[in-house]
Amino acid sequence: MDYMSMIVTTPDDHCIEISTDPFKRSVLESFGMTDCKPAATPMTKQLFKDIKADTEAGKFLDADGVRYIQKANGIFNWNSQTIGVDTALATSLSSKYNSKPVEACIPLVKHMVRYLAGTIGQRLKNH
């Protein structure tokens, strides 16, 4: 059963599994990153140091850049509110810059997409 892009299966009579792999693949496609190298963590401290430096330097994105960041944060927020709880902190910190994103927010988005790529195949499972 597909419920809000979460695939719910019962592979046997003893468990229920929930996966968002098709959603994650569509995210990779929408960002043009289907062949990216997966990341092991949803964020790094250096990415946020770069964002802080760009904020102080006034390197704010134009309207198209703002939409790009807001779209990405909407996707990441949905993921963290469903089964991607491991991305909740990164999503929250990234969303802080929704109204005035800077150039360094773009590498953060790409890193978070790479992290989603690395979680394809993971499922929530209940026995």
Coordinates of C-alpha atoms in Angstrom, one line a residue:
M1 CA 0.0 0.0 0.0
D2 CA 1.3 3.5 -0.9
Y3 CA 0.3 6.1 1.8
M4 CA 1.6 9.6 1.2
S5 CA 4.7 8.2 -0.6
M6 CA 5.4 5.7 2.2
I7 CA 5.2 2.2 1.0
V8 CA 3.7 -0.1 3.6
T9 CA 4.3 -3.9 3.0
T10 CA 3.8 -7.1 5.0
P11 CA 6.5 -9.4 3.6
D12 CA 5.3 -12.2 5.9
D13 CA 2.6 -12.7 8.5
H14 CA 4.8 -11.4 11.3
C15 CA 5.9 -7.9 10.4
I16 CA 5.0 -4.6 8.8
E17 CA 7.6 -2.6 6.9
I18 CA 7.5 1.1 5.8
S19 CA 9.8 2.5 3.1
T20 CA 10.1 5.7 1.3
D21 CA 12.5 4.5 -1.4
P22 CA 10.4 5.7 -4.4
F23 CA 10.1 9.1 -2.8
K24 CA 13.9 9.3 -2.2
R25 CA 14.6 8.3 -5.8
S26 CA 12.2 11.0 -7.0
V27 CA 14.1 13.5 -4.8
L28 CA 17.4 12.4 -6.4
E29 CA 15.9 12.8 -9.9
S30 CA 14.4 16.3 -9.1
F31 CA 17.8 17.6 -8.0
G32 CA 19.7 15.8 -10.9
M33 CA 21.7 13.7 -8.5
T34 CA 20.7 10.1 -9.3
D35 CA 24.4 9.1 -9.6
C36 CA 25.7 11.0 -6.6
K37 CA 28.0 9.6 -4.0
P38 CA 25.9 9.0 -0.8
A39 CA 26.8 10.8 2.3
A40 CA 27.1 9.1 5.7
T41 CA 25.7 12.0 7.7
P42 CA 22.8 14.4 7.1
M43 CA 25.0 17.5 7.7
T44 CA 28.4 18.6 8.8
K45 CA 29.5 21.4 11.1
Q46 CA 31.6 22.9 8.2
L47 CA 28.5 23.4 6.1
F48 CA 26.9 25.5 8.8
K49 CA 30.2 27.4 9.4
D50 CA 30.2 28.2 5.7
I51 CA 26.5 29.4 5.9
K52 CA 27.4 31.7 8.9
A53 CA 30.3 33.2 7.0
D54 CA 28.2 33.8 3.9
T55 CA 25.5 35.4 6.0
E56 CA 28.0 37.7 7.6
A57 CA 29.4 38.5 4.1
G58 CA 25.9 39.2 2.8
K59 CA 26.0 36.5 0.1
F60 CA 22.2 36.1 -0.1
L61 CA 20.5 34.2 -3.0
D62 CA 18.2 35.7 -5.5
A63 CA 14.5 34.8 -5.8
D64 CA 15.2 31.6 -7.8
G65 CA 17.8 30.6 -5.1
V66 CA 15.2 31.2 -2.4
R67 CA 12.7 29.0 -4.1
Y68 CA 15.3 26.3 -4.6
I69 CA 16.2 26.3 -0.9
Q70 CA 12.5 26.4 0.2
K71 CA 11.6 23.5 -2.1
A72 CA 14.5 21.5 -0.7
N73 CA 13.6 22.3 2.9
G74 CA 10.0 21.3 2.3
I75 CA 11.1 18.0 0.9
F76 CA 13.5 17.4 3.8
N77 CA 10.8 18.5 6.3
W78 CA 8.3 15.9 4.9
N79 CA 11.0 13.2 5.1
S80 CA 11.9 14.0 8.7
Q81 CA 8.2 14.1 9.7
T82 CA 7.5 10.7 8.3
I83 CA 10.2 8.1 8.7
G84 CA 13.4 10.1 8.3
V85 CA 13.8 11.2 12.0
D86 CA 17.6 11.1 11.6
T87 CA 17.3 14.2 9.4
A88 CA 15.2 16.2 11.8
L89 CA 18.1 18.3 13.3
A90 CA 19.7 19.0 9.9
T91 CA 16.3 20.0 8.4
S92 CA 15.5 22.3 11.4
L93 CA 18.8 24.0 11.1
S94 CA 18.6 24.3 7.3
S95 CA 15.0 25.7 7.5
K96 CA 16.3 28.5 9.7
Y97 CA 17.6 30.1 6.4
N98 CA 14.3 29.7 4.4
S99 CA 13.6 33.4 4.3
K100 CA 17.2 34.6 3.6
P101 CA 19.3 31.8 2.3
V102 CA 22.9 32.3 1.3
E103 CA 25.1 30.7 -1.3
A104 CA 26.5 28.2 1.1
C105 CA 22.9 26.8 1.6
I106 CA 23.2 25.1 -1.8
P107 CA 26.0 22.8 -0.8
L108 CA 24.0 21.9 2.3
V109 CA 21.0 20.9 0.2
K110 CA 23.3 18.8 -2.1
H111 CA 24.8 17.1 1.0
M112 CA 21.4 16.4 2.4
V113 CA 20.2 14.9 -0.9
R114 CA 23.4 12.7 -0.9
Y115 CA 22.5 11.6 2.6
L116 CA 19.0 10.6 1.4
A117 CA 20.7 8.6 -1.4
G118 CA 22.6 6.7 1.3
T119 CA 19.4 5.8 3.1
I120 CA 17.7 4.1 0.2
G121 CA 16.9 0.5 1.2
Q122 CA 16.4 1.4 4.9
R123 CA 13.0 0.5 6.3
L124 CA 11.1 0.8 9.5
K125 CA 10.1 -2.7 10.6
N126 CA 7.8 -3.8 13.3
H127 CA 7.5 -7.5 14.3

